[in-house]
CSV table of C-alpha atoms in Angstrom, one decimal:
chain,number,residue,atom,x,y,z
A,244,MET,CA,89.5,152.0,109.5
A,245,SER,CA,91.8,149.1,110.4
A,246,ILE,CA,95.0,150.8,109.2
A,247,VAL,CA,95.9,154.2,107.7
A,248,PRO,CA,99.3,155.0,106.2
A,249,VAL,CA,100.9,158.2,107.4
A,250,ARG,CA,103.3,159.8,104.8
A,251,SER,CA,106.0,162.4,104.9
A,252,GLN,CA,104.4,164.4,102.0
A,253,PRO,CA,100.9,164.7,100.7
A,254,SER,CA,101.3,162.1,98.0
A,255,ASP,CA,100.7,158.3,97.6
A,256,ARG,CA,104.2,158.1,96.2
A,257,SER,CA,105.7,159.7,99.4
A,258,GLU,CA,107.5,157.6,102.0
A,259,GLN,CA,105.3,156.0,104.7
A,260,THR,CA,106.7,157.1,108.0
A,261,THR,CA,104.3,155.4,110.3
A,262,GLN,CA,100.7,154.1,110.5
A,263,LEU,CA,97.5,154.7,112.4
A,264,LEU,CA,95.6,151.6,113.7
A,265,PHE,CA,92.0,151.3,114.7
A,266,GLY,CA,91.3,153.4,117.8
A,267,ASP,CA,94.2,155.8,117.3
A,268,SER,CA,93.2,159.5,117.8
A,269,TYR,CA,94.8,162.5,116.3
A,270,GLN,CA,94.5,166.2,115.6
A,271,VAL,CA,94.2,167.7,112.1
A,272,LEU,CA,96.7,170.5,111.8
A,273,ASP,CA,96.4,171.5,108.2
A,274,HIS,CA,95.4,170.3,104.7
A,275,SER,CA,96.8,170.3,101.2
A,276,PRO,CA,95.7,173.0,98.8
A,277,ASP,CA,93.4,170.6,97.0
A,278,LYS,CA,92.1,169.3,100.4
A,279,LYS,CA,92.9,165.7,99.4
A,280,TRP,CA,95.4,165.3,102.2
A,281,LEU,CA,95.4,166.2,105.9
A,282,TYR,CA,98.4,167.0,108.0
A,283,ILE,CA,97.9,165.3,111.4
A,284,GLU,CA,99.5,164.8,114.8
A,285,ASN,CA,99.1,161.4,116.5
A,286,ASP,CA,97.8,161.9,120.1
A,287,PHE,CA,99.7,158.9,121.4
A,288,ASP,CA,103.3,159.8,120.3
A,289,ALA,CA,103.0,163.3,118.8
A,290,TYR,CA,104.2,161.9,115.4
A,291,ARG,CA,103.2,164.1,112.5
A,292,GLY,CA,102.5,163.3,108.8
A,293,TRP,CA,100.0,163.3,106.0
A,294,ILE,CA,97.0,161.0,105.6
A,295,ASP,CA,94.5,160.7,102.7
A,296,ALA,CA,91.5,162.8,103.5
A,297,GLY,CA,89.3,160.0,102.3
A,298,GLN,CA,90.5,157.9,105.2
A,299,PHE,CA,89.7,160.5,107.8
A,300,ARG,CA,86.9,159.6,110.3
A,301,PRO,CA,85.9,162.5,112.5
A,302,VAL,CA,84.9,162.2,116.1
A,303,SER,CA,83.6,164.9,118.5
A,304,GLU,CA,86.2,166.9,120.5
A,305,ARG,CA,84.4,165.8,123.7
A,306,TYR,CA,84.9,162.1,122.7
A,307,ARG,CA,88.5,162.7,121.9
A,308,GLN,CA,89.2,164.4,125.2
A,309,ASP,CA,87.4,161.6,127.1
A,310,LEU,CA,89.6,159.1,125.1
A,311,LEU,CA,92.8,160.9,126.1
A,312,ALA,CA,91.8,161.2,129.7
A,313,GLU,CA,92.4,157.5,130.5
A,314,PRO,CA,94.4,154.5,129.3
A,315,HIS,CA,92.8,151.9,127.1
A,316,PRO,CA,93.8,148.3,126.4
A,317,LEU,CA,94.9,147.0,123.0
A,318,SER,CA,93.8,144.0,121.0
A,319,GLY,CA,95.9,140.9,121.5
A,320,ASP,CA,94.7,139.0,118.5
A,321,LEU,CA,96.5,138.9,115.1
A,322,VAL,CA,93.2,139.8,113.5
A,323,ALA,CA,90.0,140.3,115.5
A,324,CYS,CA,86.5,141.0,114.3
A,325,LEU,CA,84.3,143.5,116.1
A,326,ASN,CA,80.6,142.9,116.1
A,327,TRP,CA,79.5,146.4,114.9
A,328,GLY,CA,75.8,146.2,114.4
A,329,LYS,CA,75.3,143.9,111.5
A,330,ARG,CA,78.9,144.4,110.3
A,331,HIS,CA,81.9,142.3,111.3
A,332,PHE,CA,84.8,144.8,111.3
A,333,PRO,CA,88.4,143.5,111.3
A,334,ILE,CA,91.0,145.1,113.5
A,335,LEU,CA,94.7,144.3,113.8
A,336,LEU,CA,97.0,143.3,116.7
A,337,GLY,CA,97.9,146.4,118.7
A,338,SER,CA,94.7,148.3,117.9
A,339,VAL,CA,93.2,150.5,120.7
A,340,LEU,CA,90.0,149.3,122.3
A,341,PRO,CA,88.4,152.5,123.5
A,342,PHE,CA,86.6,152.4,126.9
A,343,TYR,CA,86.8,148.6,127.1
A,344,GLN,CA,84.5,147.2,129.8
A,345,ASP,CA,82.6,144.0,130.2
A,346,ASP,CA,83.6,142.8,126.7
A,347,ARG,CA,82.5,146.0,125.1
A,348,ILE,CA,84.0,149.1,123.6
A,349,ARG,CA,82.5,152.5,122.9
A,350,MET,CA,82.8,154.5,119.7
A,351,GLU,CA,81.1,157.8,120.3
A,352,GLU,CA,77.6,156.6,121.3
A,353,GLU,CA,77.9,153.2,119.7
A,354,ILE,CA,78.6,150.1,121.9
A,355,ILE,CA,80.6,147.3,120.2
A,356,ARG,CA,81.2,143.8,121.5
A,357,VAL,CA,84.8,142.5,121.9
A,358,LYS,CA,86.7,140.3,124.3
A,359,LEU,CA,90.2,140.9,125.8
A,360,GLU,CA,92.5,139.1,128.3
A,361,THR,CA,95.5,140.9,129.9
A,362,PRO,CA,98.5,139.0,131.4
A,363,PRO,CA,99.5,140.2,134.9
A,364,THR,CA,103.2,141.5,134.9
A,365,LEU,CA,105.0,143.9,132.6
A,366,GLN,CA,107.5,141.3,131.5
A,367,ILE,CA,104.8,138.7,130.8
A,368,ARG,CA,102.8,141.2,128.9
A,369,LEU,CA,105.8,142.3,126.8
A,370,MET,CA,106.9,138.7,126.0
A,371,ASP,CA,103.3,137.7,125.1
A,372,ALA,CA,102.9,140.7,122.8
A,373,ALA,CA,106.4,140.3,121.1
A,374,ARG,CA,105.7,136.6,120.2
A,375,LYS,CA,102.6,137.6,118.3
A,376,TYR,CA,104.7,139.6,115.9
A,377,TRP,CA,107.3,136.8,115.2
A,378,LEU,CA,108.0,136.5,111.4
A,379,ALA,CA,106.0,139.7,110.6
A,380,PRO,CA,107.6,141.2,107.5
A,381,TYR,CA,109.7,144.3,107.6
A,382,GLN,CA,108.1,147.5,106.3
A,383,TRP,CA,109.6,151.0,106.7
A,384,GLY,CA,107.1,153.0,108.7
A,385,GLY,CA,104.9,150.1,109.5
A,386,LYS,CA,103.2,149.3,112.8
A,387,SER,CA,101.0,146.3,112.1
A,388,PRO,CA,101.7,142.5,112.1
A,389,PHE,CA,101.5,142.6,108.3
A,390,GLY,CA,104.5,145.0,108.1
A,391,LEU,CA,106.5,147.0,110.6
A,392,ASP,CA,110.0,148.5,111.2
A,393,CYS,CA,112.3,148.0,114.2
A,394,SER,CA,111.1,150.9,116.3
A,395,GLY,CA,107.4,150.4,115.3
A,396,PHE,CA,107.7,146.8,116.6
A,397,ILE,CA,109.1,148.0,119.9
A,398,GLN,CA,106.6,150.8,120.3
A,399,GLN,CA,103.6,148.5,119.6
A,400,VAL,CA,104.9,145.7,121.9
A,401,PHE,CA,105.2,148.2,124.8
A,402,ARG,CA,101.9,149.8,123.9
A,403,MET,CA,100.2,146.4,124.1
A,404,ALA,CA,101.7,146.1,127.6
A,405,ALA,CA,100.1,149.5,128.5
A,406,CYS,CA,103.4,151.4,128.3
A,407,SER,CA,103.9,154.5,126.1
A,408,LEU,CA,107.1,154.9,124.1
A,409,PRO,CA,108.0,157.4,121.3
A,410,ARG,CA,108.0,156.3,117.7
A,411,ASP,CA,111.7,156.4,116.7
A,412,ALA,CA,114.6,154.4,118.1
A,413,TYR,CA,116.7,157.4,119.0
A,414,GLN,CA,113.8,158.7,121.1
A,415,GLN,CA,113.2,155.4,122.7
A,416,ALA,CA,116.9,155.2,123.8
A,417,GLU,CA,116.3,158.3,126.0
A,418,LYS,CA,113.9,156.3,128.2
A,419,GLY,CA,114.7,154.2,131.3
A,420,GLU,CA,118.0,153.5,132.9
A,421,ALA,CA,121.3,152.2,131.5
A,422,VAL,CA,122.3,148.6,131.9
A,423,PRO,CA,126.2,148.2,132.1
A,424,SER,CA,126.6,145.1,130.0
A,425,VAL,CA,124.9,142.3,128.0
A,426,ALA,CA,125.7,139.9,130.9
A,427,GLN,CA,123.8,142.1,133.3
A,428,SER,CA,120.8,142.5,131.0
A,429,ARG,CA,117.4,141.0,131.8
A,430,VAL,CA,114.3,140.0,129.9
A,431,ALA,CA,112.4,143.0,128.4
A,432,ASP,CA,115.5,145.2,128.3
A,433,LEU,CA,115.9,147.2,125.1
A,434,ALA,CA,119.2,147.1,123.1
A,435,PHE,CA,120.1,150.0,120.8
A,436,PHE,CA,122.5,149.9,117.9
A,437,ALA,CA,124.4,152.6,116.1
A,438,ARG,CA,126.2,153.4,112.8
A,439,GLU,CA,128.6,156.3,112.8
A,440,GLY,CA,127.4,157.4,116.2
A,441,ARG,CA,123.7,157.5,115.2
A,442,ILE,CA,121.1,155.1,116.6
A,443,VAL,CA,119.7,153.1,113.7
A,444,HIS,CA,118.2,149.9,115.3
A,445,VAL,CA,116.5,148.6,118.4
A,446,GLY,CA,115.6,145.1,119.7
A,447,LEU,CA,113.9,143.4,122.7
A,448,ILE,CA,115.9,141.1,124.9
A,449,LEU,CA,114.1,137.8,125.5
A,450,ASP,CA,114.3,135.1,128.2
A,451,ASP,CA,116.2,131.8,127.8
A,452,LEU,CA,113.0,129.9,127.5
A,453,SER,CA,112.1,131.9,124.4
A,454,TRP,CA,115.5,131.1,122.9
A,455,GLN,CA,114.8,127.4,123.3
A,456,HIS,CA,111.4,127.9,121.6
A,457,TYR,CA,112.8,129.7,118.6
A,458,HIS,CA,116.2,127.9,118.3
A,459,PRO,CA,116.0,124.5,120.1
A,460,ASP,CA,119.1,123.1,118.4
A,461,LEU,CA,121.5,126.0,119.2
A,462,ASP,CA,123.3,126.7,122.5
A,463,LEU,CA,123.3,130.1,124.1
A,464,GLN,CA,126.4,131.1,126.1
A,465,ALA,CA,126.4,132.8,129.5
A,466,HIS,CA,127.5,136.1,128.0
A,467,GLU,CA,124.8,136.0,125.2
A,468,ARG,CA,121.2,136.9,125.2
A,469,PRO,CA,118.3,136.2,122.7
A,470,ILE,CA,117.1,139.3,121.0
A,471,MET,CA,113.9,139.8,119.0
A,472,HIS,CA,114.1,142.6,116.4
A,473,ALA,CA,112.6,143.6,113.0
A,474,LEU,CA,115.2,143.4,110.2
A,475,ASP,CA,114.0,141.5,107.1
A,476,GLN,CA,111.3,140.2,109.4
A,477,VAL,CA,110.7,140.0,113.1
A,478,ARG,CA,113.3,137.4,114.0
A,479,VAL,CA,115.3,136.1,117.0
A,480,ASP,CA,119.1,136.3,116.9
A,481,LYS,CA,122.0,136.3,119.4
A,482,LEU,CA,123.2,139.4,121.2
A,483,ASP,CA,126.6,139.8,122.7
A,484,LYS,CA,128.9,142.7,123.6
A,485,GLU,CA,129.7,143.3,120.0
A,486,GLY,CA,126.1,143.4,118.8
A,487,ILE,CA,123.6,141.3,116.9
A,488,TRP,CA,124.9,138.0,115.5
A,489,HIS,CA,122.6,137.2,112.6
A,490,LEU,CA,122.1,133.4,112.7
A,491,GLY,CA,121.2,133.2,109.0
A,492,ARG,CA,124.0,135.4,107.6
A,493,LYS,CA,126.6,134.2,110.1
A,494,GLN,CA,127.8,137.7,110.7
A,495,TYR,CA,127.2,140.8,112.9
A,496,THR,CA,124.6,143.1,111.4
A,497,HIS,CA,124.3,145.7,114.1
A,498,HIS,CA,126.9,147.1,116.6
A,499,LEU,CA,125.7,147.5,120.2
A,500,LEU,CA,125.6,151.1,121.6
A,501,THR,CA,123.6,150.8,124.8
A,502,ILE,CA,121.0,148.8,126.7
A,503,ARG,CA,118.2,150.4,128.6
A,504,ARG,CA,115.8,149.0,131.3
A,505,LEU,CA,112.3,150.4,131.4
A,506,LYS,CA,110.3,149.6,134.5
A,507,GLU,CA,106.6,150.2,135.1
A,508,GLU,CA,107.3,153.3,137.2
A,509,PHE,CA,108.8,155.0,134.1
A,510,PHE,CA,105.4,155.0,132.4
């Protein structure tokens, strides 16, 4: 399936805590008494939750282990169509392309045609991925370009750059090395924000050229950086030593706690 909601409890009314996209693998740990819901653990980030049993698509354990044994690229198109026999199957930005080679992927024994291009450096890959989510609406627990939260946005951007990050912001803040100040930050650094000592938000620091693209009529001072983050939508605002200055509301919305730098050797 293109997208599967993962919920905190076995009910459609329960909170969506994350999502599975095409190509994500997981283990089934348990089921509800009526067997309508499955309790699963995502193989990518070990995140657990409940999915509708009707949306479960089994694969062999051998295929799953082969899948986990090597990295796989992700789709870079907002919506792409796989040529699956006589079907045209849509997949979303950030979906896993299992065993991609020569414009083909493999699902069990089926070979499916697809095309993918990968930018060279980590920073370029991150910026390219982040821009594709611009203006995507905010959705708690979401991970797709049609709705995602702040940490889901960051996780997917890094995943598209072939880098693995945990699902929640407080977990992501444990990765990489500390950057002393905003003035010393660089493109692709992560900024984390706290309320009452608890990390509640994360954003991606952009380059100055990105700022000119999103806000050509506004100046950026030497002590400020452009930051892309998911609030009401994926947007670009100003970051300084105090936090995020929301350009629409003309106020600080988040107070800066720390900045982390993640290099390719960390992954």
